[in-house]
Structures are given as C-alpha cells and as structure tokens.
Short mmCIF file of N, CA and C in Angstrom, two decimals:
data_model
loop_
_atom_site.label_atom_id
_atom_site.label_comp_id
_atom_site.label_asym_id
_atom_site.label_seq_id
_atom_site.Cartn_x
_atom_site.Cartn_y
_atom_site.Cartn_z
N UNK A 25 208.21 105.36 178.63
CA UNK A 25 206.94 104.69 178.89
C UNK A 25 206.33 104.20 177.58
N UNK A 26 206.37 105.04 176.56
CA UNK A 26 205.77 104.67 175.28
C UNK A 26 206.48 103.47 174.67
N UNK A 27 207.81 103.42 174.82
CA UNK A 27 208.54 102.29 174.25
C UNK A 27 208.21 100.98 174.98
N UNK A 28 208.06 101.04 176.29
CA UNK A 28 207.74 99.81 177.03
C UNK A 28 206.33 99.33 176.66
N UNK A 29 205.40 100.27 176.46
CA UNK A 29 204.05 99.88 176.02
C UNK A 29 204.11 99.26 174.64
N UNK A 30 204.92 99.87 173.76
CA UNK A 30 205.04 99.35 172.39
C UNK A 30 205.66 97.96 172.41
N UNK A 31 206.70 97.76 173.23
CA UNK A 31 207.32 96.43 173.31
C UNK A 31 206.33 95.39 173.82
N UNK A 32 205.54 95.78 174.83
CA UNK A 32 204.54 94.86 175.38
C UNK A 32 203.50 94.50 174.31
N UNK A 33 203.07 95.48 173.53
CA UNK A 33 202.08 95.24 172.48
C UNK A 33 202.66 94.31 171.42
N UNK A 34 203.90 94.52 171.03
CA UNK A 34 204.52 93.66 170.02
C UNK A 34 204.67 92.25 170.56
N UNK A 35 205.08 92.14 171.82
CA UNK A 35 205.24 90.82 172.43
C UNK A 35 203.91 90.07 172.47
N UNK A 36 202.83 90.78 172.82
CA UNK A 36 201.52 90.13 172.88
C UNK A 36 201.00 89.78 171.49
N UNK A 37 201.35 90.58 170.51
CA UNK A 37 200.89 90.30 169.15
C UNK A 37 201.54 89.03 168.61
N UNK A 38 202.79 88.78 169.00
CA UNK A 38 203.48 87.58 168.52
C UNK A 38 203.26 86.37 169.41
N UNK A 39 202.59 86.57 170.53
CA UNK A 39 202.32 85.48 171.45
C UNK A 39 201.26 84.56 170.84
N UNK A 40 201.49 83.27 170.89
CA UNK A 40 200.50 82.33 170.37
C UNK A 40 199.26 82.35 171.24
N UNK A 41 198.12 82.27 170.58
CA UNK A 41 196.85 82.24 171.30
C UNK A 41 196.62 80.83 171.81
N UNK A 42 196.53 80.70 173.13
CA UNK A 42 196.26 79.39 173.72
C UNK A 42 194.76 79.21 173.83
N UNK A 43 194.23 78.12 173.33
CA UNK A 43 192.78 77.93 173.41
C UNK A 43 192.32 77.76 174.85
N UNK A 44 191.26 78.47 175.18
CA UNK A 44 190.70 78.35 176.53
C UNK A 44 189.54 77.35 176.48
N UNK A 45 188.81 77.27 177.58
CA UNK A 45 187.71 76.29 177.67
C UNK A 45 186.68 76.51 176.58
N UNK A 46 186.33 77.78 176.33
CA UNK A 46 185.30 78.06 175.34
C UNK A 46 185.76 77.72 173.93
N UNK A 47 187.03 77.96 173.66
CA UNK A 47 187.56 77.59 172.34
C UNK A 47 187.53 76.08 172.14
N UNK A 48 187.86 75.34 173.20
CA UNK A 48 187.93 73.88 173.09
C UNK A 48 186.55 73.23 173.08
N UNK A 49 185.68 73.65 174.01
CA UNK A 49 184.44 72.91 174.25
C UNK A 49 183.17 73.71 174.02
N UNK A 50 183.28 74.95 173.54
CA UNK A 50 182.12 75.80 173.40
C UNK A 50 181.02 75.21 172.54
N UNK A 51 181.39 74.77 171.33
CA UNK A 51 180.38 74.20 170.43
C UNK A 51 179.81 72.90 170.96
N UNK A 52 180.65 72.10 171.61
CA UNK A 52 180.19 70.84 172.18
C UNK A 52 179.18 71.07 173.29
N UNK A 53 179.45 72.05 174.14
CA UNK A 53 178.52 72.38 175.23
C UNK A 53 177.21 72.91 174.65
N UNK A 54 177.30 73.75 173.62
CA UNK A 54 176.11 74.29 172.99
C UNK A 54 175.26 73.18 172.37
N UNK A 55 175.88 72.27 171.65
CA UNK A 55 175.14 71.17 171.04
C UNK A 55 174.55 70.24 172.09
N UNK A 56 175.28 70.00 173.16
CA UNK A 56 174.76 69.16 174.23
C UNK A 56 173.55 69.78 174.90
N UNK A 57 173.61 71.07 175.16
CA UNK A 57 172.48 71.76 175.75
C UNK A 57 171.27 71.75 174.83
N UNK A 58 171.50 71.95 173.54
CA UNK A 58 170.40 71.92 172.58
C UNK A 58 169.77 70.53 172.53
N UNK A 59 170.58 69.50 172.59
CA UNK A 59 170.06 68.12 172.55
C UNK A 59 169.23 67.82 173.80
N UNK A 60 169.71 68.22 174.95
CA UNK A 60 168.96 67.99 176.19
C UNK A 60 167.65 68.75 176.16
N UNK A 61 167.69 69.99 175.71
CA UNK A 61 166.48 70.80 175.64
C UNK A 61 165.46 70.18 174.67
N UNK A 62 165.92 69.75 173.51
CA UNK A 62 165.02 69.13 172.54
C UNK A 62 164.42 67.85 173.09
N UNK A 63 165.22 67.07 173.80
CA UNK A 63 164.72 65.82 174.38
C UNK A 63 163.65 66.09 175.43
N UNK A 64 163.90 67.04 176.31
CA UNK A 64 162.94 67.36 177.37
C UNK A 64 161.64 67.88 176.77
N UNK A 65 161.72 68.79 175.80
CA UNK A 65 160.50 69.34 175.20
C UNK A 65 159.75 68.27 174.42
N UNK A 66 160.46 67.37 173.76
CA UNK A 66 159.79 66.28 173.05
C UNK A 66 159.02 65.41 174.04
N UNK A 67 159.63 65.11 175.17
CA UNK A 67 158.94 64.33 176.21
C UNK A 67 157.71 65.07 176.71
N UNK A 68 157.86 66.35 176.97
CA UNK A 68 156.73 67.13 177.49
C UNK A 68 155.58 67.12 176.49
N UNK A 69 155.88 67.35 175.22
CA UNK A 69 154.83 67.44 174.22
C UNK A 69 154.16 66.09 173.93
N UNK A 70 154.89 64.99 174.09
CA UNK A 70 154.34 63.70 173.68
C UNK A 70 153.84 62.83 174.83
N UNK A 71 154.44 62.91 175.98
CA UNK A 71 154.15 61.94 177.02
C UNK A 71 153.27 62.43 178.16
N UNK A 72 153.18 63.71 178.37
CA UNK A 72 152.47 64.18 179.55
C UNK A 72 150.96 64.28 179.34
N UNK A 73 150.49 64.06 178.13
CA UNK A 73 149.06 64.04 177.87
C UNK A 73 148.40 65.39 178.05
N UNK A 74 149.10 66.44 177.71
CA UNK A 74 148.51 67.76 177.83
C UNK A 74 147.54 67.95 176.67
N UNK A 75 146.33 68.40 177.01
CA UNK A 75 145.37 68.69 175.95
C UNK A 75 145.50 70.16 175.61
N UNK A 76 145.94 70.39 174.39
CA UNK A 76 146.14 71.77 173.96
C UNK A 76 144.82 72.28 173.40
N UNK A 77 144.17 73.15 174.14
CA UNK A 77 142.88 73.67 173.72
C UNK A 77 143.02 74.85 172.78
N UNK A 78 143.57 74.62 171.60
CA UNK A 78 143.81 75.72 170.69
C UNK A 78 142.56 76.08 169.89
N UNK A 79 141.68 75.13 169.69
CA UNK A 79 140.48 75.40 168.90
C UNK A 79 139.25 75.31 169.79
N UNK A 80 138.40 76.31 169.74
CA UNK A 80 137.19 76.28 170.56
C UNK A 80 136.05 75.50 169.90
N UNK A 81 136.27 74.97 168.70
CA UNK A 81 135.21 74.26 167.98
C UNK A 81 134.80 73.03 168.79
N UNK A 82 133.50 72.90 169.05
CA UNK A 82 133.00 71.77 169.82
C UNK A 82 133.07 71.96 171.31
N UNK A 83 133.73 72.99 171.78
CA UNK A 83 133.87 73.22 173.21
C UNK A 83 132.96 74.34 173.69
N UNK A 84 132.71 75.29 172.80
CA UNK A 84 131.91 76.45 173.18
C UNK A 84 130.45 76.17 172.86
N UNK A 85 129.60 76.28 173.85
CA UNK A 85 128.17 76.08 173.63
C UNK A 85 127.48 77.43 173.67
N UNK A 86 126.59 77.67 172.76
CA UNK A 86 125.91 78.97 172.72
C UNK A 86 124.97 79.13 173.92
N UNK A 87 124.89 80.35 174.43
CA UNK A 87 123.97 80.63 175.53
C UNK A 87 122.56 80.85 174.97
N UNK A 88 121.60 80.62 175.83
CA UNK A 88 120.22 80.86 175.42
C UNK A 88 120.03 82.35 175.20
N UNK A 89 119.26 82.68 174.15
CA UNK A 89 119.01 84.09 173.83
C UNK A 89 117.94 84.64 174.76
N UNK A 90 118.25 85.78 175.37
CA UNK A 90 117.28 86.42 176.26
C UNK A 90 116.66 87.63 175.57
N UNK A 91 115.35 87.73 175.61
CA UNK A 91 114.69 88.87 174.98
C UNK A 91 114.14 89.81 176.02
#
C-alpha cells in the first residue's frame, strides 16, 4: 500500500499543472469587476444629485432660549 501511494505521489509531482479557469482569467475577471464597480460608483456620486449633508453649518438653527 505504501509503495502504491508513493508511486501515485511521484506521478502527481511530475504531472504538468494544467491552468484552470482561475489561472487563465482570474486577474482579468478581477480587473473587470473593479472597473464596473468604479464606473457605477462614479455615476452614483456625480449624476444622481445626492446632497451629502456632512456639515451642519448653515443648516442648524438655534432654538429660542427658555428661562
């Protein structure tokens, strides 16, 4: 049993690694997804007219003081 396992291990070690889908297209898919994401977020930030209320200056009015 040990010899057959050893032969199988040696055979697999000398076997050429065949590139799978991720080896061939992984980086391309990653870059494509990043480009689509950047495009969508750029559109959202620039075209939808969202008012980002990050600063309360000019928006907050003081209440009348009660004694």
